[in-house]
Amino acid sequence: MSKRKCLTIKEKNLILQEVDRGVKKKDIASKFGIPSSSLSTIIRNRDKIENNDLPNPCSKRLKTCVYEDVNEAVLKWIHAMRDKNVPISGPLITEKAMQFAKALGHDEFRGSSGWLDKFKRKQGIVGKVMSGESNDVSDKDCESWIAETLNKILKDYKPENIFNADETALFFQCLPQKTLTFKNEKCFGGKHSKARITIMLGANMTGNQKLKPLIIGKSKTPRCFKGTKSLEVDYEFNKKSWMTADICEKWIQKLDKLMIAEHRKIALIFDNCPAHPKDINKKLKNITVFYLPPNTTSKLQPMDQGVIQNFKLHYRKRMVRKVIAALENKQSMPKINLRESITEISKAWNSDVTDRTIRNSFAKAGFFVNAENLESEDEDDIPLEELKKMWVQLRENHEINDDVRINDFLSIDSEAETTETLTESDILDFIKNKNNTAINCEEDEEDEDGNDEEISKPSYDEMLKSFETIRRGLQFQENTPEEIFGALQKCETYYEKKHFYTQKTQTKLTDFINSN
């Protein structure tokens, strides 16, 4: 029996480089004299090999970090401090490590200078002091990013393959008459905390492809979701309805699979917030993520140049329509639950926000060098004028008083945070409970208005009658486009096939005997 070959860390790194160059695995195994199973193990342990703590690359064994949980807690704390522009020194890192170690039950941890040196080397922390950064938008940084990074993106990718995505908060239950109540309360911990969600919206540069919205709620299974098996959006949750690095990474990887299926290579542009994972590119095949410089989103982020604002305007307009419809039908004020809100979010994003709005926003962010690409914005002003007319109607009906301003209604959630800002307590909770997204999330959470009731599944006959009612309604409209009838027919056919497929049961031998 031949003796098993033991490779050094340096040799394993060379093997990984060969893999990255696309060399056949059989040839790599033959070159280094190892079995294919050993090569598979090396590839599987790539992260440990590339990020080992050993100063000598000729060592043959990976050194396991004894205090990995302490290191992870310290790293998260450093990111949180840097996001607040707090200067951090080496002694401060060591002191914080001692505190985390004690809280995690490692009383023997000493936080020596050797530990600090290894920690800094492994995490790529350079220098003993990291000074704070200005929160002011730097024109120099913007110009540099456009000249270097953006120009490279525009050169390497077609406009339809350049995407931007960003988060925004939404008080989804805020109706006109509730504006002052929402405005005067804190977003978190208050009475209305359950009425807040985070939405990730994304689209490509041409505006012809909008990504499926990602909704982040507070509850894993809201009562209004019971029985629901399909939603118009992707849904995630955590106890604060925030975007987190884990949720964002999952969203990006799902998008990567979509691009692989479409055989497309795309550029995805994110801002520099802590919830957007910075080492994600090595896990992706058809997406390359680019990051905007810190504190430049107000100028360089396309979604912030009018897309998100336009989306919220359309969503709020839909809410006002519900109020007016209730008044016209002499009904009580509507109460919006999360399931109903998701439907309106999907409509506002997919049907109301126009390609032109998206193209103009990319142009404002510098993605079109030629000013002629900037189209007329008159079309985007139409929904605001419509909403103003509705607002006057509500005031005339005394449903809202003069103290409630339309601008407050439209911007009620503009200052709400959308991404995690970790406290030391949050960091410890995360380390102690790796699956922190499930912590303290109520599974059958009711909303504050008690409008989170379960919904019943409509019968087959009810669905068919609904399709027929819609068809008659369209027939009574003048010049209804042919594609609208076609879309309705597709929906009807899809439902009929799904119904009969689920109803179909396998014939049993006893059924045959009983029938005879």
mmCIF file of C-alpha atoms in Angstrom, residues 235-393:
data_model
loop_
_atom_site.group_PDB
_atom_site.id
_atom_site.type_symbol
_atom_site.label_atom_id
_atom_site.label_comp_id
_atom_site.label_asym_id
_atom_site.label_seq_id
_atom_site.Cartn_x
_atom_site.Cartn_y
_atom_site.Cartn_z
ATOM 1 C CA TYR A 235 -40.326 37.213 1.422
ATOM 2 C CA GLU A 236 -37.793 37.072 4.275
ATOM 3 C CA PHE A 237 -38.055 38.038 7.930
ATOM 4 C CA ASN A 238 -36.170 38.974 11.068
ATOM 5 C CA LYS A 239 -37.103 40.552 14.379
ATOM 6 C CA LYS A 240 -36.413 44.119 13.171
ATOM 7 C CA SER A 241 -37.538 43.828 9.535
ATOM 8 C CA TRP A 242 -34.010 44.777 8.446
ATOM 9 C CA MET A 243 -31.832 43.836 5.536
ATOM 10 C CA THR A 244 -28.950 41.714 6.813
ATOM 11 C CA ALA A 245 -25.825 40.362 5.139
ATOM 12 C CA ASP A 246 -27.253 36.817 5.226
ATOM 13 C CA ILE A 247 -30.529 37.830 3.562
ATOM 14 C CA CYS A 248 -28.719 39.941 0.978
ATOM 15 C CA GLU A 249 -26.317 37.123 0.110
ATOM 16 C CA LYS A 250 -29.209 34.692 -0.328
ATOM 17 C CA TRP A 251 -30.959 37.200 -2.625
ATOM 18 C CA ILE A 252 -27.831 37.725 -4.765
ATOM 19 C CA GLN A 253 -27.197 33.991 -5.113
ATOM 20 C CA LYS A 254 -30.787 33.439 -6.245
ATOM 21 C CA LEU A 255 -30.332 36.177 -8.854
ATOM 22 C CA ASP A 256 -27.063 34.527 -9.928
ATOM 23 C CA LYS A 257 -28.908 31.252 -10.599
ATOM 24 C CA LEU A 258 -31.413 33.169 -12.726
ATOM 25 C CA MET A 259 -28.601 34.718 -14.774
ATOM 26 C CA ILE A 260 -26.929 31.336 -15.205
ATOM 27 C CA ALA A 261 -30.216 29.949 -16.566
ATOM 28 C CA GLU A 262 -30.458 32.919 -18.953
ATOM 29 C CA HIS A 263 -26.764 32.594 -19.957
ATOM 30 C CA ARG A 264 -26.125 36.235 -19.034
ATOM 31 C CA LYS A 265 -23.215 37.946 -17.312
ATOM 32 C CA ILE A 266 -24.333 41.040 -15.403
ATOM 33 C CA ALA A 267 -22.915 43.826 -13.254
ATOM 34 C CA LEU A 268 -24.793 44.518 -10.008
ATOM 35 C CA ILE A 269 -24.144 47.837 -8.291
ATOM 36 C CA PHE A 270 -24.660 48.199 -4.544
ATOM 37 C CA ASP A 271 -23.968 50.954 -2.069
ATOM 38 C CA ASN A 272 -21.420 50.452 0.685
ATOM 39 C CA CYS A 273 -23.752 49.668 3.599
ATOM 40 C CA PRO A 274 -22.782 46.862 6.044
ATOM 41 C CA ALA A 275 -25.694 44.642 4.998
ATOM 42 C CA HIS A 276 -24.217 44.203 1.507
ATOM 43 C CA PRO A 277 -21.611 41.400 1.754
ATOM 44 C CA LYS A 278 -18.203 42.527 0.473
ATOM 45 C CA ASP A 279 -16.705 39.094 -0.312
ATOM 46 C CA ILE A 280 -19.628 37.746 -2.316
ATOM 47 C CA ASN A 281 -18.010 37.767 -5.786
ATOM 48 C CA LYS A 282 -16.014 34.585 -5.228
ATOM 49 C CA LYS A 283 -19.310 32.737 -4.627
ATOM 50 C CA LEU A 284 -20.927 33.961 -7.860
ATOM 51 C CA LYS A 285 -20.635 32.741 -11.444
ATOM 52 C CA ASN A 286 -22.595 35.156 -13.642
ATOM 53 C CA ILE A 287 -22.767 38.269 -11.443
ATOM 54 C CA THR A 288 -20.004 40.707 -10.584
ATOM 55 C CA VAL A 289 -20.880 43.033 -7.709
ATOM 56 C CA PHE A 290 -19.499 46.584 -7.714
ATOM 57 C CA TYR A 291 -19.721 48.916 -4.721
ATOM 58 C CA LEU A 292 -20.214 52.666 -4.643
ATOM 59 C CA PRO A 293 -17.763 54.732 -2.571
ATOM 60 C CA PRO A 294 -18.938 55.486 1.005
ATOM 61 C CA ASN A 295 -21.369 58.383 1.448
ATOM 62 C CA THR A 296 -22.034 58.859 -2.277
ATOM 63 C CA THR A 297 -25.427 57.173 -2.692
ATOM 64 C CA SER A 298 -27.298 60.480 -2.887
ATOM 65 C CA LYS A 299 -25.444 61.192 -6.152
ATOM 66 C CA LEU A 300 -24.396 57.838 -7.598
ATOM 67 C CA GLN A 301 -27.154 55.373 -6.648
ATOM 68 C CA PRO A 302 -29.668 55.144 -9.540
ATOM 69 C CA MET A 303 -32.521 53.875 -7.328
ATOM 70 C CA ASP A 304 -32.092 56.987 -5.156
ATOM 71 C CA GLN A 305 -32.405 59.365 -8.112
ATOM 72 C CA GLY A 306 -36.173 59.015 -8.338
ATOM 73 C CA VAL A 307 -37.079 55.331 -8.736
ATOM 74 C CA ILE A 308 -37.821 54.599 -5.074
ATOM 75 C CA GLN A 309 -39.592 57.927 -4.625
ATOM 76 C CA ASN A 310 -41.734 57.232 -7.698
ATOM 77 C CA PHE A 311 -42.559 53.728 -6.452
ATOM 78 C CA LYS A 312 -43.699 55.072 -3.063
ATOM 79 C CA LEU A 313 -45.793 57.743 -4.758
ATOM 80 C CA HIS A 314 -47.656 55.076 -6.729
ATOM 81 C CA TYR A 315 -48.060 52.881 -3.636
ATOM 82 C CA ARG A 316 -49.473 55.786 -1.589
ATOM 83 C CA LYS A 317 -51.797 56.680 -4.453
ATOM 84 C CA ARG A 318 -53.151 53.145 -4.376
ATOM 85 C CA MET A 319 -53.755 53.469 -0.632
ATOM 86 C CA VAL A 320 -55.693 56.708 -1.155
ATOM 87 C CA ARG A 321 -57.780 55.009 -3.837
ATOM 88 C CA LYS A 322 -58.795 52.367 -1.288
ATOM 89 C CA VAL A 323 -59.926 55.087 1.113
ATOM 90 C CA ILE A 324 -61.942 56.906 -1.556
ATOM 91 C CA ALA A 325 -63.527 53.644 -2.766
ATOM 92 C CA ALA A 326 -64.584 52.851 0.808
ATOM 93 C CA LEU A 327 -66.159 56.310 1.166
ATOM 94 C CA GLU A 328 -68.018 55.986 -2.129
ATOM 95 C CA ASN A 329 -69.401 52.607 -1.045
ATOM 96 C CA LYS A 330 -70.252 53.986 2.417
ATOM 97 C CA GLN A 331 -67.934 51.484 4.074
ATOM 98 C CA SER A 332 -65.624 51.888 7.051
ATOM 99 C CA MET A 333 -62.013 52.904 6.573
ATOM 100 C CA PRO A 334 -59.948 50.081 5.035
ATOM 101 C CA LYS A 335 -57.349 48.250 7.093
ATOM 102 C CA ILE A 336 -54.321 46.955 5.223
ATOM 103 C CA ASN A 337 -52.620 43.716 6.203
ATOM 104 C CA LEU A 338 -49.247 42.536 4.898
ATOM 105 C CA ARG A 339 -50.659 40.161 2.297
ATOM 106 C CA GLU A 340 -52.815 42.923 0.768
ATOM 107 C CA SER A 341 -49.885 45.325 0.931
ATOM 108 C CA ILE A 342 -47.663 42.891 -0.992
ATOM 109 C CA THR A 343 -50.206 42.819 -3.814
ATOM 110 C CA GLU A 344 -50.242 46.627 -3.992
ATOM 111 C CA ILE A 345 -46.424 46.758 -3.810
ATOM 112 C CA SER A 346 -46.202 44.388 -6.768
ATOM 113 C CA LYS A 347 -48.694 46.447 -8.778
ATOM 114 C CA ALA A 348 -46.964 49.736 -7.986
ATOM 115 C CA TRP A 349 -43.542 48.339 -8.944
ATOM 116 C CA ASN A 350 -44.388 46.214 -11.982
ATOM 117 C CA SER A 351 -47.266 48.220 -13.487
ATOM 118 C CA ASP A 352 -46.878 51.826 -12.332
ATOM 119 C CA VAL A 353 -43.139 52.601 -12.292
ATOM 120 C CA THR A 354 -42.211 53.184 -15.938
ATOM 121 C CA ASP A 355 -39.113 52.228 -17.903
ATOM 122 C CA ARG A 356 -38.581 55.936 -18.538
ATOM 123 C CA THR A 357 -38.416 56.708 -14.824
ATOM 124 C CA ILE A 358 -35.745 54.055 -14.356
ATOM 125 C CA ARG A 359 -33.701 55.193 -17.379
ATOM 126 C CA ASN A 360 -33.813 58.807 -16.218
ATOM 127 C CA SER A 361 -32.630 57.815 -12.745
ATOM 128 C CA PHE A 362 -29.662 55.907 -14.160
ATOM 129 C CA ALA A 363 -28.862 58.925 -16.310
ATOM 130 C CA LYS A 364 -28.936 61.281 -13.312
ATOM 131 C CA ALA A 365 -26.452 58.993 -11.553
ATOM 132 C CA GLY A 366 -24.016 59.384 -14.459
ATOM 133 C CA PHE A 367 -24.690 56.100 -16.243
ATOM 134 C CA PHE A 368 -25.308 57.921 -19.529
ATOM 135 C CA VAL A 369 -22.532 60.241 -20.607
ATOM 136 C CA ASN A 370 -24.639 61.873 -23.309
ATOM 137 C CA ALA A 371 -27.248 64.278 -21.884
ATOM 138 C CA GLU A 372 -29.526 63.498 -24.847
ATOM 139 C CA ASN A 373 -30.309 60.172 -23.182
ATOM 140 C CA LEU A 374 -32.185 62.062 -20.472
ATOM 141 C CA GLU A 375 -35.851 61.896 -21.466
ATOM 142 C CA SER A 376 -38.727 64.179 -20.607
ATOM 143 C CA GLU A 377 -39.948 63.760 -17.019
ATOM 144 C CA ASP A 378 -43.447 65.149 -17.584
ATOM 145 C CA GLU A 379 -44.899 61.638 -17.535
ATOM 146 C CA ASP A 380 -43.479 61.029 -14.058
ATOM 147 C CA ASP A 381 -45.306 64.080 -12.667
ATOM 148 C CA ILE A 382 -48.754 62.741 -13.624
ATOM 149 C CA PRO A 383 -49.278 60.438 -10.585
ATOM 150 C CA LEU A 384 -48.399 63.273 -8.189
ATOM 151 C CA GLU A 385 -50.977 65.566 -9.777
ATOM 152 C CA GLU A 386 -53.556 62.770 -9.578
ATOM 153 C CA LEU A 387 -52.775 62.223 -5.919
ATOM 154 C CA LYS A 388 -53.125 65.938 -5.167
ATOM 155 C CA LYS A 389 -56.635 65.897 -6.639
ATOM 156 C CA MET A 390 -57.533 62.872 -4.488
ATOM 157 C CA TRP A 391 -56.118 64.676 -1.439
ATOM 158 C CA VAL A 392 -58.428 67.649 -2.053
ATOM 159 C CA GLN A 393 -61.365 65.265 -2.325
#
